[in-house]
Structures are given as structure tokens and as C-alpha cells.
Amino acid sequence: MKKSTKNIKKLDILDEVDKRLRTISEEVKFPLSEEDKNTINDIIDYLTNSQIEEIAEKYDLRPGMGLAFPQLGLSKRIIIIVHEYEDGKFDNYVVINPKIVSNSEEIIAAEAGEGCLSVNRDVEGHVPRFARVTVEGYDENGNKIRIRAREELSIAFQHEIDHLNGILFFDRINKKKPFYSEN
């Protein structure tokens, strides 16, 4: 199932050198503004289309599965993850004021390393992350939500929540031992 591409809007994503990416974002109050709701929808459209190869190539979109409001210069604790769980099928996660409330002891890392829509270069190394996390926060209507995430999705939640705290993924790479191993 291919998504319509009529709403593709280029997002003005900040580059890693922008100091705004290093600030701690503000808690969000409800109800959300129309502007915030529209931004959430634009991000979902962008992330979805960026993961569909033909659309990404046609519109020159860098593939990404998550984006936090601070990456758009908006100091608000809102993250969006669009997870392709099956070819062409996506789950959308919009979490406002997210907090990790529990995590596994097991540590994993994305085999190919992590990337970021705000980092326009290759970064060598692995980012140690919890294999499983439970995230609590609120949906767009202010309802409390709880999400259990594992593996790739767990990594995405931790990566996006880091953005809310002014942390970029490469900050977590061990400089002395950049490639993670079980040993």
C-alpha cells in the first residue's frame, strides 16, 4: 500500500552545529496548539514518505524513522516515530512529555550504527542502548499512554528522547572503544 505524496513538505531540520539542539526542551501543556498538531502531521508524512524508497528518491528525502521537535528548532518535549513494521506498513508513535519509566539490563546497539536527520555525515561507532524500554507520556489529546518497545523501536525511542535533553547520538559512543561488542 503506497501512501499519497501530495502532502510532502520539506522540513527545515537543524544541523548538528545549531546550538538549539543542545538545549533541554520544555514540558508541553495541553491542549496542543493547531500549529503543533500540524507540525506533528507534517513530521509523520515526512518520515513515512522518507522510508518509501521511490518517494524518498523522487523528492530527495533523507530516510528517517524518528524526529523530535527540537530538531525543527521547537523547544518542546514532543517526539514522533514512524516504524515500518512490515513492508509498506507503518505504526505512528506520537509521544508528548515522554519519560522512560523502565528498561532492561540487556544492552544492544544498532549493528550499522545510528544515524540522525540532524547529522549530515557518517559517524563511526555503536551507541549502547537498552534492549527494551517502557515509555510513558501523553498522546495528542492529553491522554496518558504507555508504550513497551524492544530492539530497533527501543533504540529509536531512546534516540529521540535524547534530543529532548540536548544529547546527540554520537555523544554516547565510547571514544576509546567505539564498536560495541557483547564481550
Tab-separated table of C-alpha atoms in Angstrom:
chain	number	residue	atom	x	y	z
A	1	MET	CA	0.000	0.000	0.000
A	2	LYS	CA	1.635	3.237	-1.117
A	3	LYS	CA	0.881	6.494	0.629
A	4	SER	CA	-0.221	9.578	-1.256
A	5	THR	CA	2.618	12.018	-1.826
A	6	LYS	CA	0.594	15.199	-2.255
A	7	ASN	CA	1.452	16.432	1.262
A	8	ILE	CA	5.206	16.135	1.109
A	9	LYS	CA	6.564	19.139	2.866
A	10	LYS	CA	10.298	19.654	3.217
A	11	LEU	CA	11.090	20.104	6.879
A	12	ASP	CA	13.678	22.642	7.977
A	13	ILE	CA	15.728	20.220	10.093
A	14	LEU	CA	18.524	21.757	12.145
A	15	ASP	CA	22.103	20.652	11.550
A	16	GLU	CA	24.205	19.344	14.451
A	17	VAL	CA	26.172	22.623	14.683
A	18	ASP	CA	23.000	24.520	15.681
A	19	LYS	CA	23.211	25.268	19.425
A	20	ARG	CA	19.433	24.849	19.820
A	21	LEU	CA	19.946	21.073	19.536
A	22	ARG	CA	21.913	21.191	22.803
A	23	THR	CA	19.187	22.716	24.963
A	24	ILE	CA	16.757	20.893	27.239
A	25	SER	CA	13.229	21.146	25.849
A	26	GLU	CA	10.223	22.486	27.730
A	27	GLU	CA	7.333	20.366	29.023
A	28	VAL	CA	4.241	20.700	26.814
A	29	LYS	CA	0.913	21.976	28.181
A	30	PHE	CA	-2.443	20.806	26.855
A	31	PRO	CA	-4.409	21.349	24.740
A	32	LEU	CA	-1.920	21.354	21.868
A	33	SER	CA	-1.977	24.339	19.536
A	34	GLU	CA	-3.180	23.868	15.962
A	35	GLU	CA	0.356	24.726	14.874
A	36	ASP	CA	1.779	21.846	16.952
A	37	LYS	CA	-0.847	19.436	15.585
A	38	ASN	CA	0.002	20.486	12.023
A	39	THR	CA	3.720	20.076	12.718
A	40	ILE	CA	3.088	16.548	14.054
A	41	ASN	CA	1.178	15.655	10.873
A	42	ASP	CA	3.917	17.139	8.661
A	43	ILE	CA	6.534	15.081	10.520
A	44	ILE	CA	4.501	11.860	10.183
A	45	ASP	CA	4.085	12.476	6.436
A	46	TYR	CA	7.784	13.254	6.016
A	47	LEU	CA	9.001	10.230	7.989
A	48	THR	CA	6.585	7.869	6.238
A	49	ASN	CA	7.465	9.107	2.753
A	50	SER	CA	11.188	9.122	3.563
A	51	GLN	CA	11.024	5.378	4.217
A	52	ILE	CA	9.342	4.571	0.888
A	53	GLU	CA	12.314	4.330	-1.470
A	54	GLU	CA	10.673	5.601	-4.682
A	55	ILE	CA	9.154	8.615	-2.928
A	56	ALA	CA	12.340	9.385	-0.977
A	57	GLU	CA	14.365	9.396	-4.220
A	58	LYS	CA	11.821	11.416	-6.189
A	59	TYR	CA	11.548	14.145	-3.522
A	60	ASP	CA	15.146	13.916	-2.245
A	61	LEU	CA	14.163	12.943	1.306
A	62	ARG	CA	16.721	11.518	3.712
A	63	PRO	CA	15.283	8.365	5.241
A	64	GLY	CA	14.429	8.599	8.919
A	65	MET	CA	12.136	6.854	11.367
A	66	GLY	CA	12.061	9.452	14.125
A	67	LEU	CA	12.138	13.174	14.713
A	68	ALA	CA	11.926	15.313	17.834
A	69	PHE	CA	10.529	18.837	17.892
A	70	PRO	CA	13.924	20.323	18.899
A	71	GLN	CA	15.283	19.194	15.519
A	72	LEU	CA	12.939	21.765	13.971
A	73	GLY	CA	14.076	24.468	16.402
A	74	LEU	CA	10.999	23.965	18.607
A	75	SER	CA	11.898	23.573	22.289
A	76	LYS	CA	9.007	21.241	23.118
A	77	ARG	CA	9.074	17.706	24.532
A	78	ILE	CA	7.385	16.003	21.573
A	79	ILE	CA	8.764	13.020	19.655
A	80	ILE	CA	7.403	11.217	16.612
A	81	ILE	CA	8.460	7.764	15.450
A	82	VAL	CA	7.168	6.151	12.262
A	83	HIS	CA	8.115	2.482	12.435
A	84	GLU	CA	7.855	0.313	9.317
A	85	TYR	CA	6.935	-2.996	10.940
A	86	GLU	CA	6.238	-4.723	7.620
A	87	ASP	CA	7.000	-3.674	4.051
A	88	GLY	CA	4.840	-0.610	3.359
A	89	LYS	CA	3.024	-0.806	6.742
A	90	PHE	CA	3.771	1.765	9.425
A	91	ASP	CA	2.939	2.379	13.082
A	92	ASN	CA	2.983	6.011	14.164
A	93	TYR	CA	4.040	6.944	17.679
A	94	VAL	CA	3.440	10.497	18.874
A	95	VAL	CA	4.565	10.926	22.474
A	96	ILE	CA	4.359	14.188	24.353
A	97	ASN	CA	6.458	14.700	27.501
A	98	PRO	CA	7.893	11.156	27.186
A	99	LYS	CA	9.784	9.508	30.029
A	100	ILE	CA	11.496	6.132	30.134
A	101	VAL	CA	9.985	4.505	33.235
A	102	SER	CA	11.713	1.128	32.998
A	103	ASN	CA	14.393	-0.575	30.952
A	104	SER	CA	16.072	-3.931	30.512
A	105	GLU	CA	19.527	-4.639	31.823
A	106	GLU	CA	20.440	-6.031	28.396
A	107	ILE	CA	22.332	-3.560	26.220
A	108	ILE	CA	22.263	-3.611	22.415
A	109	ALA	CA	23.429	-1.379	19.587
A	110	ALA	CA	22.255	-0.841	16.017
A	111	GLU	CA	24.613	-3.024	14.003
A	112	ALA	CA	25.191	-0.427	11.299
A	113	GLY	CA	25.427	2.357	13.879
A	114	GLU	CA	22.874	5.111	14.318
A	115	GLY	CA	22.095	7.976	12.021
A	116	CYS	CA	20.232	11.203	12.575
A	117	LEU	CA	18.417	13.643	10.320
A	118	SER	CA	20.363	16.436	12.080
A	119	VAL	CA	23.759	14.805	11.447
A	120	ASN	CA	24.721	15.073	7.784
A	121	ARG	CA	27.809	12.883	7.954
A	122	ASP	CA	28.730	9.288	8.676
A	123	VAL	CA	29.652	8.642	12.294
A	124	GLU	CA	31.635	5.503	13.087
A	125	GLY	CA	30.792	3.570	16.210
A	126	HIS	CA	27.988	1.939	18.131
A	127	VAL	CA	25.640	3.560	20.607
A	128	PRO	CA	24.895	1.312	23.595
A	129	ARG	CA	21.132	1.320	24.254
A	130	PHE	CA	18.714	-0.656	26.407
A	131	ALA	CA	17.249	-3.614	24.507
A	132	ARG	CA	13.800	-2.906	25.952
A	133	VAL	CA	12.205	0.231	27.383
A	134	THR	CA	8.814	1.254	28.670
A	135	VAL	CA	7.929	4.839	27.810
A	136	GLU	CA	5.136	6.858	29.396
A	137	GLY	CA	3.827	10.155	28.148
A	138	TYR	CA	0.732	11.630	26.550
A	139	ASP	CA	-0.950	11.412	23.168
A	140	GLU	CA	-2.043	14.454	21.161
A	141	ASN	CA	-5.264	14.731	23.169
A	142	GLY	CA	-3.556	14.690	26.549
A	143	ASN	CA	-4.393	11.047	27.349
A	144	LYS	CA	-1.736	9.154	29.301
A	145	ILE	CA	-0.076	6.443	27.209
A	146	ARG	CA	2.417	3.671	27.918
A	147	ILE	CA	4.483	2.006	25.199
A	148	ARG	CA	6.703	-1.030	25.517
A	149	ALA	CA	9.402	-1.055	22.874
A	150	ARG	CA	12.095	-3.554	22.041
A	151	GLU	CA	15.181	-3.665	19.865
A	152	GLU	CA	15.004	-1.267	16.867
A	153	LEU	CA	11.986	0.570	18.280
A	154	SER	CA	13.609	0.785	21.727
A	155	ILE	CA	16.706	2.344	20.139
A	156	ALA	CA	14.526	4.882	18.288
A	157	PHE	CA	12.703	5.946	21.465
A	158	GLN	CA	15.966	6.414	23.365
A	159	HIS	CA	17.493	8.355	20.443
A	160	GLU	CA	14.509	10.739	20.166
A	161	ILE	CA	14.175	11.250	23.935
A	162	ASP	CA	17.889	12.143	23.991
A	163	HIS	CA	17.084	15.008	21.594
A	164	LEU	CA	14.709	16.448	24.217
A	165	ASN	CA	17.654	16.599	26.608
A	166	GLY	CA	20.159	18.156	24.201
A	167	ILE	CA	22.010	14.888	23.569
A	168	LEU	CA	23.078	13.710	20.108
A	169	PHE	CA	23.669	10.010	19.468
A	170	PHE	CA	27.425	10.357	18.917
A	171	ASP	CA	27.779	11.766	22.457
A	172	ARG	CA	27.084	8.222	23.664
A	173	ILE	CA	29.753	6.485	21.554
A	174	ASN	CA	32.672	5.319	23.688
A	175	LYS	CA	35.676	7.167	22.218
A	176	LYS	CA	38.138	4.530	23.467
A	177	LYS	CA	36.071	1.569	22.267
A	178	PRO	CA	33.679	2.872	19.582
A	179	PHE	CA	32.430	-0.512	18.404
A	180	TYR	CA	30.166	-2.274	20.860
A	181	SER	CA	30.507	-5.986	21.447
A	182	GLU	CA	28.932	-8.434	23.861
A	183	ASN	CA	32.377	-9.196	25.364
